[in-house]
Amino acid sequence: MPALSNDHPLVAFASSFGIELNDVEIYEDERTNDRSVRVREGSTLKTNSVALRVPFSACVGTSGLRCGKNVCPLDDGAVGSSREFYTASDRLAATLAATRAENGTHEAYCVALPGRVETPTTEWTKAEIGELGFVRAIANCAKTKSRDDEVERRLLEKYGAESWAKHFAWARACVRSRAVGLEHGESFLAPVLDMVNHSHTAANVKWDPSDDGDAVVLRALRTIESGEELLTQYACEPAESFLLHMGFVGGMNPYDRVELWTSLEAAADWFAETFKSERGEVVLDKAAGRQVAMELEAQQRARERASIVGLAGGADAVADESAEIRLREVQSTLMGPSVGWKTDYDEALWLMFRHFTKALMPDENADHIVLHAIKKRCEEMLMSMRTTIEEDEKLFSAEDTPPRLRLAVEFRLYKKCLLVKHLRESS
């Protein structure tokens, strides 16, 4: 895999915008055209040193950001006029599509971006999506596809004659897999920095605003030796986010979770149907159980909103608008009661099951019953799967397994392993 030469259009573009490549080089796989960024031969990066600096003037962003390209064609007049329907990703995609259509200063960057970004939400068939195995991933894929179709329908109605509109689907796929987010839920594309690959557990650089506030930089988290690839952590999110928006799973993800129920109300109904009297009668009043679930869920959502408002910078009008936008985006991806690799349990679920246990089985150890309930649900989910872990391992390893099926198998395999982990640790 050779490094790009100094006269390569992408390297020349970087140089023209002051993107500093003194200590790093861009590499390209001649077979796949995948790119990576590595420490230049003969150089070493010390901890906290700047590995890469990208001026905001080279970046592609949305209206209101200080990027070199920041005119979003979806904004008809006032900044933010498109935010009621379009997400930050939609708006950034429109900016990128317009940038590509103009063939101007950022042409070399647009050409260097992948010509096609395949994810389950773009090109997979229904049957292929079904191979993901877990209801949440399948439902989120269908929901995202449906909304994407609606966005494109609106775009065609209003902007179909514009040259940039035909690039929108491509731009949206690029944005979802490459955008950097640093402030108030907005995001932008930082050329070259967005070619640094992801690692769930072995990141050696992270992005930050520069000290002078004029650029985004990659800082070394440890000493990085000559020839070593730069790796960053795109996000600390479950596997669904990576699979549906970026097209990869990336191995064992310590932030991955498995949704056990779609909501606390569904969990309450399950508890009532599972823990019956010796004669098989339902003893937990379902209506009362659902009321407890609704109250706990409302408290949880209030805490989430308070946290997001705080991250947005306070309670002033601008911050509050930004917080509400971010809240809608976050809540659309939230899981119901779930379990993760860190053996952490949803506080609201734990409190609800303890409440039910004390009401129905006052002589029992409440925490023991809660753990037993979670273990039973994990076992139920594993038993409901069409394939076993052993079968998935064989499929994943087989040379003739199609790429999309291999990715789906990798996804469901790690989810199953997570459920097994809780079965063993709850024993």
Short mmCIF file of C-alpha atoms in Angstrom, two decimals:
data_model
loop_
_atom_site.label_atom_id
_atom_site.label_comp_id
_atom_site.label_asym_id
_atom_site.label_seq_id
_atom_site.Cartn_x
_atom_site.Cartn_y
_atom_site.Cartn_z
CA MET A 1 0.00 0.00 0.00
CA PRO A 2 1.92 3.10 -1.21
CA ALA A 3 1.74 6.62 0.22
CA LEU A 4 0.25 9.31 -2.01
CA SER A 5 2.92 11.40 -3.73
CA ASN A 6 3.26 15.15 -3.25
CA ASP A 7 1.79 15.82 -6.70
CA HIS A 8 -1.34 13.74 -6.05
CA PRO A 9 -4.44 16.02 -6.36
CA LEU A 10 -5.54 15.28 -2.78
CA VAL A 11 -2.10 16.09 -1.33
CA ALA A 12 -1.93 19.23 -3.47
CA PHE A 13 -5.40 20.24 -2.21
CA ALA A 14 -4.28 19.72 1.39
CA SER A 15 -1.18 21.84 0.82
CA SER A 16 -3.18 24.66 -0.78
CA PHE A 17 -5.42 24.92 2.31
CA GLY A 18 -2.63 24.69 4.87
CA ILE A 19 -3.46 21.17 6.04
CA GLU A 20 -0.21 20.17 7.69
CA LEU A 21 1.10 16.76 6.63
CA ASN A 22 4.60 17.22 8.04
CA ASP A 23 4.49 14.12 10.24
CA VAL A 24 1.88 11.98 8.47
CA GLU A 25 1.22 10.49 5.04
CA ILE A 26 -1.97 9.37 3.28
CA TYR A 27 -1.93 5.77 2.09
CA GLU A 28 -4.19 4.18 -0.51
CA ASP A 29 -5.02 0.52 -1.03
CA GLU A 30 -4.68 -0.01 -4.78
CA ARG A 31 -7.17 -2.89 -4.73
CA THR A 32 -10.00 -1.32 -2.69
CA ASN A 33 -9.10 2.41 -2.90
CA ASP A 34 -9.51 2.56 0.89
CA ARG A 35 -7.33 5.23 2.47
CA SER A 36 -5.56 5.48 5.81
CA VAL A 37 -3.25 7.97 7.53
CA ARG A 38 0.08 6.87 9.00
CA VAL A 39 3.04 8.46 10.73
CA ARG A 40 5.61 9.46 8.11
CA GLU A 41 8.69 7.29 7.88
CA GLY A 42 11.40 8.76 10.12
CA SER A 43 8.92 10.67 12.31
CA THR A 44 7.59 9.92 15.80
CA LEU A 45 4.61 11.58 17.46
CA LYS A 46 4.86 12.25 21.19
CA THR A 47 1.91 12.14 23.56
CA ASN A 48 -0.39 15.19 23.18
CA SER A 49 1.49 16.44 20.11
CA VAL A 50 -0.52 17.56 17.06
CA ALA A 51 -0.54 14.79 14.47
CA LEU A 52 -2.69 16.66 11.95
CA ARG A 53 -4.06 20.21 11.70
CA VAL A 54 -6.97 21.08 9.39
CA PRO A 55 -7.92 24.79 9.20
CA PHE A 56 -11.65 25.45 9.31
CA SER A 57 -11.23 27.21 5.97
CA ALA A 58 -10.64 23.77 4.41
CA CYS A 59 -13.69 22.21 6.05
CA VAL A 60 -17.22 21.70 4.73
CA GLY A 61 -19.96 22.66 7.20
CA THR A 62 -23.39 24.22 7.52
CA SER A 63 -24.66 27.78 7.86
CA GLY A 64 -23.37 29.39 11.04
CA LEU A 65 -20.15 27.35 11.24
CA ARG A 66 -16.81 28.98 10.33
CA CYS A 67 -16.04 26.46 7.60
CA GLY A 68 -14.71 27.38 4.18
CA LYS A 69 -17.79 25.79 2.62
CA ASN A 70 -20.82 26.55 4.77
CA VAL A 71 -23.68 27.56 2.48
CA CYS A 72 -26.45 25.01 2.92
CA PRO A 73 -28.85 25.14 -0.06
CA LEU A 74 -31.67 23.94 2.21
CA ASP A 75 -31.58 27.24 4.12
CA ASP A 76 -33.85 29.65 2.28
CA GLY A 77 -32.84 32.89 3.89
CA ALA A 78 -32.31 32.93 7.63
CA VAL A 79 -29.76 30.60 9.17
CA GLY A 80 -31.44 27.46 10.46
CA SER A 81 -34.64 27.92 8.47
CA SER A 82 -34.54 24.25 7.41
CA ARG A 83 -34.10 22.76 10.88
CA GLU A 84 -37.73 21.95 11.59
CA PHE A 85 -37.61 18.96 9.24
CA TYR A 86 -34.00 18.40 8.15
CA THR A 87 -31.42 17.04 10.58
CA ALA A 88 -27.86 18.35 10.93
CA SER A 89 -26.71 15.42 8.76
CA ASP A 90 -29.23 16.29 6.04
CA ARG A 91 -28.09 19.90 5.99
CA LEU A 92 -24.40 19.00 5.90
CA ALA A 93 -25.10 16.52 3.09
CA ALA A 94 -26.76 19.28 1.07
CA THR A 95 -23.69 21.49 1.58
CA LEU A 96 -21.39 18.69 0.43
CA ALA A 97 -23.60 17.91 -2.58
CA ALA A 98 -23.51 21.58 -3.60
CA THR A 99 -19.73 21.65 -3.13
CA ARG A 100 -19.34 18.65 -5.43
CA ALA A 101 -21.66 20.14 -8.06
CA GLU A 102 -19.69 23.38 -8.36
CA ASN A 103 -16.34 21.63 -9.15
CA GLY A 104 -14.46 24.45 -7.44
CA THR A 105 -11.76 24.64 -4.79
CA HIS A 106 -12.81 21.38 -3.07
CA GLU A 107 -13.05 19.29 -6.26
CA ALA A 108 -10.01 17.13 -5.40
CA TYR A 109 -11.48 16.43 -1.94
CA CYS A 110 -14.89 15.44 -3.35
CA VAL A 111 -13.23 13.15 -5.90
CA ALA A 112 -11.21 11.53 -3.11
CA LEU A 113 -14.35 10.64 -1.15
CA PRO A 114 -15.80 7.14 -1.72
CA GLY A 115 -17.90 6.93 -4.86
CA ARG A 116 -20.26 4.63 -2.99
CA VAL A 117 -20.84 4.07 0.73
CA GLU A 118 -22.84 0.88 1.18
CA THR A 119 -24.80 0.35 4.40
CA PRO A 120 -27.95 -1.63 5.25
CA THR A 121 -29.94 1.62 5.01
CA THR A 122 -28.82 2.25 1.42
CA GLU A 123 -28.54 -0.81 -0.79
CA TRP A 124 -29.36 -3.94 1.21
CA THR A 125 -32.47 -5.97 0.35
CA LYS A 126 -35.18 -6.77 2.92
CA ALA A 127 -33.95 -10.35 3.13
CA GLU A 128 -30.37 -9.20 3.79
CA ILE A 129 -31.55 -6.77 6.47
CA GLY A 130 -33.50 -9.61 8.08
CA GLU A 131 -30.22 -11.47 8.57
CA LEU A 132 -29.27 -8.92 11.25
CA GLY A 133 -31.43 -11.03 13.51
CA PHE A 134 -32.26 -8.42 16.18
CA VAL A 135 -35.55 -6.54 16.00
CA ARG A 136 -34.13 -3.17 17.00
CA ALA A 137 -31.56 -3.10 14.18
CA ILE A 138 -34.09 -4.28 11.60
CA ALA A 139 -36.68 -1.72 12.74
CA ASN A 140 -34.17 1.15 12.83
CA CYS A 141 -33.01 0.25 9.34
CA ALA A 142 -36.60 0.31 8.05
CA LYS A 143 -37.32 3.57 9.87
CA THR A 144 -34.18 5.24 8.50
CA LYS A 145 -34.93 4.04 4.98
CA SER A 146 -38.46 5.41 5.24
CA ARG A 147 -37.32 8.81 6.46
CA ASP A 148 -34.54 8.96 3.86
CA ASP A 149 -37.13 8.32 1.15
CA GLU A 150 -39.29 11.14 2.49
CA VAL A 151 -36.33 13.55 2.59
CA GLU A 152 -35.44 12.73 -1.00
CA ARG A 153 -39.07 13.13 -2.07
CA ARG A 154 -39.16 16.63 -0.58
CA LEU A 155 -35.83 17.50 -2.14
CA LEU A 156 -36.97 16.43 -5.58
CA GLU A 157 -40.18 18.40 -5.25
CA LYS A 158 -38.39 21.60 -4.35
CA TYR A 159 -34.84 21.29 -5.70
CA GLY A 160 -35.07 18.65 -8.44
CA ALA A 161 -33.82 21.06 -11.09
CA GLU A 162 -30.76 22.01 -9.05
CA SER A 163 -27.53 20.27 -10.05
CA TRP A 164 -26.57 19.50 -6.45
CA ALA A 165 -29.76 17.54 -5.71
CA LYS A 166 -28.62 14.51 -7.75
CA HIS A 167 -25.57 14.18 -5.47
CA PHE A 168 -27.55 14.32 -2.23
CA ALA A 169 -27.89 10.55 -1.54
CA TRP A 170 -24.15 10.08 -2.09
CA ALA A 171 -23.34 13.07 0.12
CA ARG A 172 -25.60 11.87 2.92
CA ALA A 173 -23.85 8.48 3.01
CA CYS A 174 -20.45 10.21 3.13
CA VAL A 175 -21.56 12.55 5.91
CA ARG A 176 -22.92 9.75 8.08
CA SER A 177 -19.66 7.85 7.90
CA ARG A 178 -17.16 10.74 8.06
CA ALA A 179 -18.50 13.87 9.80
CA VAL A 180 -16.82 15.37 12.87
CA GLY A 181 -18.98 16.83 15.61
CA LEU A 182 -17.58 19.34 18.10
CA GLU A 183 -20.29 21.86 18.98
CA HIS A 184 -24.03 22.07 19.71
CA GLY A 185 -24.99 18.99 17.70
CA GLU A 186 -23.67 20.49 14.46
CA SER A 187 -21.11 18.60 12.42
CA PHE A 188 -18.66 19.20 9.59
CA LEU A 189 -16.25 17.42 7.26
CA ALA A 190 -12.53 17.91 7.84
CA PRO A 191 -10.55 16.78 4.76
CA VAL A 192 -7.78 14.23 5.44
CA LEU A 193 -8.77 14.01 9.11
CA ASP A 194 -11.89 12.14 7.94
CA MET A 195 -9.64 9.51 6.33
CA VAL A 196 -8.32 8.39 9.73
CA ASN A 197 -9.83 4.99 10.49
CA HIS A 198 -11.83 3.97 13.57
CA SER A 199 -10.98 1.68 16.46
CA HIS A 200 -13.33 0.79 19.33
CA THR A 201 -10.50 0.10 21.77
CA ALA A 202 -7.10 1.02 20.26
CA ALA A 203 -7.45 4.69 19.30
CA ASN A 204 -4.14 6.56 19.42
CA VAL A 205 -5.40 10.04 18.43
CA LYS A 206 -8.44 12.19 19.18
CA TRP A 207 -9.80 15.34 17.57
CA ASP A 208 -10.09 18.70 19.32
CA PRO A 209 -10.39 22.37 18.39
CA SER A 210 -6.93 23.92 18.00
CA ASP A 211 -5.59 26.21 20.71
CA ASP A 212 -6.03 29.24 18.44
CA GLY A 213 -9.58 28.23 17.52
CA ASP A 214 -8.87 28.33 13.78
CA ALA A 215 -8.66 24.61 13.08
CA VAL A 216 -9.56 21.09 14.13
CA VAL A 217 -6.56 19.00 15.18
CA LEU A 218 -5.71 15.40 15.89
CA ARG A 219 -3.73 14.98 19.11
CA ALA A 220 -1.69 11.90 19.95
CA LEU A 221 -2.99 9.97 22.95
CA ARG A 222 0.35 8.18 23.30
CA THR A 223 3.68 7.95 21.52
CA ILE A 224 3.04 6.82 17.93
CA GLU A 225 5.96 5.33 16.09
CA SER A 226 7.13 5.74 12.49
CA GLY A 227 4.85 3.92 10.02
CA GLU A 228 2.09 3.33 12.57
CA GLU A 229 -1.47 3.99 11.45
CA LEU A 230 -3.46 6.77 13.14
CA LEU A 231 -6.69 5.46 14.66
CA THR A 232 -9.44 7.43 16.34
CA GLN A 233 -12.74 6.61 18.01
CA TYR A 234 -15.60 7.94 15.90
CA ALA A 235 -18.18 7.53 18.66
CA CYS A 236 -18.94 5.66 21.87
CA GLU A 237 -22.19 4.11 20.63
CA PRO A 238 -23.79 0.67 20.12
CA ALA A 239 -23.07 -1.39 17.01
CA GLU A 240 -26.28 -0.23 15.30
CA SER A 241 -24.86 3.27 14.81
CA PHE A 242 -21.76 1.94 13.05
CA LEU A 243 -23.57 -0.68 10.99
CA LEU A 244 -26.51 1.42 9.78
CA HIS A 245 -24.60 4.65 9.09
CA MET A 246 -21.02 3.58 8.38
CA GLY A 247 -21.34 0.07 7.00
CA PHE A 248 -19.11 -1.79 9.48
CA VAL A 249 -19.24 -3.43 12.91
CA GLY A 250 -15.56 -3.17 13.76
CA GLY A 251 -15.21 -6.13 16.10
CA MET A 252 -15.98 -6.17 19.81
CA ASN A 253 -17.45 -2.81 20.81
CA PRO A 254 -17.35 -2.16 24.59
CA TYR A 255 -20.20 0.37 24.18
CA ASP A 256 -22.51 -2.10 22.47
CA ARG A 257 -25.83 -3.01 24.08
CA VAL A 258 -28.71 -5.39 23.44
CA GLU A 259 -32.26 -4.12 23.81
CA LEU A 260 -34.25 -6.53 25.99
CA TRP A 261 -37.61 -4.81 25.64
CA THR A 262 -38.77 -1.96 23.42
CA SER A 263 -39.96 0.05 26.44
CA LEU A 264 -40.37 -0.07 30.19
CA GLU A 265 -44.09 -0.72 29.66
CA ALA A 266 -43.27 -3.80 27.59
CA ALA A 267 -40.91 -4.94 30.37
CA ALA A 268 -43.66 -4.44 32.95
CA ASP A 269 -46.08 -6.58 30.93
CA TRP A 270 -43.40 -9.26 30.54
CA PHE A 271 -42.79 -9.32 34.30
CA ALA A 272 -46.52 -9.74 34.94
CA GLU A 273 -46.77 -12.65 32.48
CA THR A 274 -43.58 -14.33 33.69
CA PHE A 275 -43.93 -14.19 37.48
CA LYS A 276 -47.38 -15.65 38.09
CA SER A 277 -48.90 -17.47 41.04
CA GLU A 278 -48.38 -21.20 41.56
CA ARG A 279 -51.74 -21.76 39.83
CA GLY A 280 -50.62 -19.74 36.79
CA GLU A 281 -52.62 -16.59 37.57
CA VAL A 282 -51.35 -13.09 36.75
CA VAL A 283 -50.88 -11.41 40.14
CA LEU A 284 -49.27 -8.13 39.07
CA ASP A 285 -51.93 -5.64 38.00
CA LYS A 286 -50.87 -4.76 34.44
CA ALA A 287 -52.45 -1.32 34.46
CA ALA A 288 -50.66 -0.41 37.70
CA GLY A 289 -47.42 -1.86 36.34
CA ARG A 290 -47.66 0.23 33.18
CA GLN A 291 -48.32 3.36 35.25
CA VAL A 292 -45.14 2.77 37.24
CA ALA A 293 -43.27 2.25 33.96
CA MET A 294 -44.64 5.48 32.45
CA GLU A 295 -43.65 7.51 35.50
CA LEU A 296 -40.10 6.12 35.54
CA GLU A 297 -39.72 6.64 31.79
CA ALA A 298 -40.89 10.26 32.09
CA GLN A 299 -38.28 10.88 34.82
CA GLN A 300 -35.58 9.32 32.63
CA ARG A 301 -36.50 11.49 29.61
CA ALA A 302 -36.48 14.61 31.82
CA ARG A 303 -32.93 13.79 32.97
CA GLU A 304 -31.86 13.28 29.36
CA ARG A 305 -33.27 16.64 28.32
CA ALA A 306 -31.62 18.42 31.24
CA SER A 307 -28.29 16.86 30.32
CA ILE A 308 -28.58 17.83 26.65
CA VAL A 309 -29.60 21.40 27.49
CA GLY A 310 -26.53 21.62 29.70
CA LEU A 311 -24.29 20.38 26.89
CA ALA A 312 -25.84 22.94 24.54
CA GLY A 313 -24.64 25.76 26.74
CA GLY A 314 -27.46 26.78 29.04
CA ALA A 315 -31.08 27.84 28.91
CA ASP A 316 -30.88 30.81 26.53
CA ALA A 317 -33.00 30.72 23.34
CA VAL A 318 -30.23 29.67 20.95
CA ALA A 319 -28.97 26.91 23.20
CA ASP A 320 -32.51 25.75 23.92
CA GLU A 321 -33.30 25.48 20.18
CA SER A 322 -30.09 23.52 19.64
CA ALA A 323 -30.91 21.29 22.61
CA GLU A 324 -34.37 20.50 21.28
CA ILE A 325 -32.95 19.54 17.88
CA ARG A 326 -30.34 17.36 19.52
CA LEU A 327 -32.94 15.85 21.86
CA ARG A 328 -35.12 14.76 18.92
CA GLU A 329 -32.13 13.16 17.20
CA VAL A 330 -30.94 11.39 20.36
CA GLN A 331 -34.38 10.13 21.41
CA SER A 332 -34.98 8.68 17.94
CA THR A 333 -32.06 6.30 18.52
CA LEU A 334 -32.52 5.50 22.22
CA MET A 335 -32.87 1.87 23.23
CA GLY A 336 -35.48 0.45 25.52
CA PRO A 337 -34.25 -1.40 28.64
CA SER A 338 -30.96 -3.00 27.63
CA VAL A 339 -27.75 -4.66 28.79
CA GLY A 340 -24.17 -3.86 27.77
CA TRP A 341 -20.68 -5.32 27.93
CA LYS A 342 -19.90 -3.44 31.13
CA THR A 343 -22.57 -5.35 33.08
CA ASP A 344 -24.45 -2.12 33.67
CA TYR A 345 -28.22 -2.25 33.95
CA ASP A 346 -30.79 0.43 33.22
CA GLU A 347 -31.54 2.21 36.48
CA ALA A 348 -35.23 2.65 35.66
CA LEU A 349 -35.63 -1.07 34.82
CA TRP A 350 -33.87 -2.11 38.02
CA LEU A 351 -36.01 0.19 40.15
CA MET A 352 -39.21 -1.00 38.48
CA PHE A 353 -38.44 -4.71 38.86
CA ARG A 354 -37.41 -4.18 42.51
CA HIS A 355 -40.71 -2.37 43.12
CA PHE A 356 -42.68 -5.24 41.59
CA THR A 357 -40.69 -7.86 43.52
CA LYS A 358 -41.25 -6.18 46.88
CA ALA A 359 -44.98 -5.94 46.15
CA LEU A 360 -45.41 -9.54 45.01
CA MET A 361 -42.62 -11.41 46.84
CA PRO A 362 -41.79 -9.39 49.99
CA ASP A 363 -39.88 -12.29 51.53
CA GLU A 364 -37.54 -12.70 48.55
CA ASN A 365 -34.21 -10.93 47.94
CA ALA A 366 -35.34 -8.24 45.50
CA ASP A 367 -31.96 -7.76 43.78
CA HIS A 368 -31.63 -11.53 43.32
CA ILE A 369 -35.04 -11.67 41.62
CA VAL A 370 -34.18 -8.73 39.36
CA LEU A 371 -30.99 -10.47 38.21
CA HIS A 372 -32.93 -13.69 37.70
CA ALA A 373 -35.48 -11.82 35.55
CA ILE A 374 -32.78 -10.24 33.35
CA LYS A 375 -31.06 -13.61 32.98
CA LYS A 376 -34.33 -15.25 31.97
CA ARG A 377 -34.95 -12.58 29.34
CA CYS A 378 -31.44 -12.99 27.90
CA GLU A 379 -32.03 -16.73 27.67
CA GLU A 380 -35.38 -16.21 25.95
CA MET A 381 -33.79 -13.98 23.33
CA LEU A 382 -31.00 -16.45 22.60
CA MET A 383 -33.46 -19.33 22.28
CA SER A 384 -35.57 -17.32 19.82
CA MET A 385 -32.68 -16.82 17.34
CA ARG A 386 -32.69 -18.85 14.12
CA THR A 387 -28.98 -19.64 14.36
CA THR A 388 -26.61 -20.55 17.17
CA ILE A 389 -23.32 -18.85 18.01
CA GLU A 390 -21.45 -21.88 16.63
CA GLU A 391 -23.35 -21.69 13.33
CA ASP A 392 -22.64 -17.97 13.06
CA GLU A 393 -18.94 -18.52 13.71
CA LYS A 394 -18.78 -21.01 10.81
CA LEU A 395 -20.65 -18.65 8.49
CA PHE A 396 -18.43 -15.73 9.41
CA SER A 397 -15.25 -17.74 8.78
CA ALA A 398 -16.33 -19.38 5.53
CA GLU A 399 -14.57 -17.95 2.46
CA ASP A 400 -17.69 -18.22 0.27
CA THR A 401 -19.96 -16.24 2.63
CA PRO A 402 -21.18 -13.13 0.75
CA PRO A 403 -19.87 -9.83 2.21
CA ARG A 404 -23.27 -8.50 3.28
CA LEU A 405 -24.17 -11.75 5.03
CA ARG A 406 -20.75 -11.82 6.72
CA LEU A 407 -21.38 -8.30 8.07
CA ALA A 408 -24.85 -9.26 9.32
CA VAL A 409 -23.44 -12.40 10.95
CA GLU A 410 -20.69 -10.38 12.66
CA PHE A 411 -23.33 -8.01 14.02
CA ARG A 412 -25.60 -10.68 15.47
CA LEU A 413 -22.68 -12.80 16.69
CA TYR A 414 -21.39 -10.08 19.02
CA LYS A 415 -24.93 -9.41 20.23
CA LYS A 416 -25.37 -13.08 21.12
CA CYS A 417 -22.02 -13.15 22.91
CA LEU A 418 -23.15 -10.17 24.95
CA LEU A 419 -26.31 -12.01 26.03
CA VAL A 420 -24.24 -15.09 26.97
CA LYS A 421 -21.97 -12.88 29.07
CA HIS A 422 -24.94 -11.73 31.16
CA LEU A 423 -26.22 -15.27 31.52
CA ARG A 424 -22.88 -16.35 32.96
CA GLU A 425 -22.34 -13.32 35.20
CA SER A 426 -25.88 -13.38 36.58
CA SER A 427 -25.56 -17.03 37.69
#
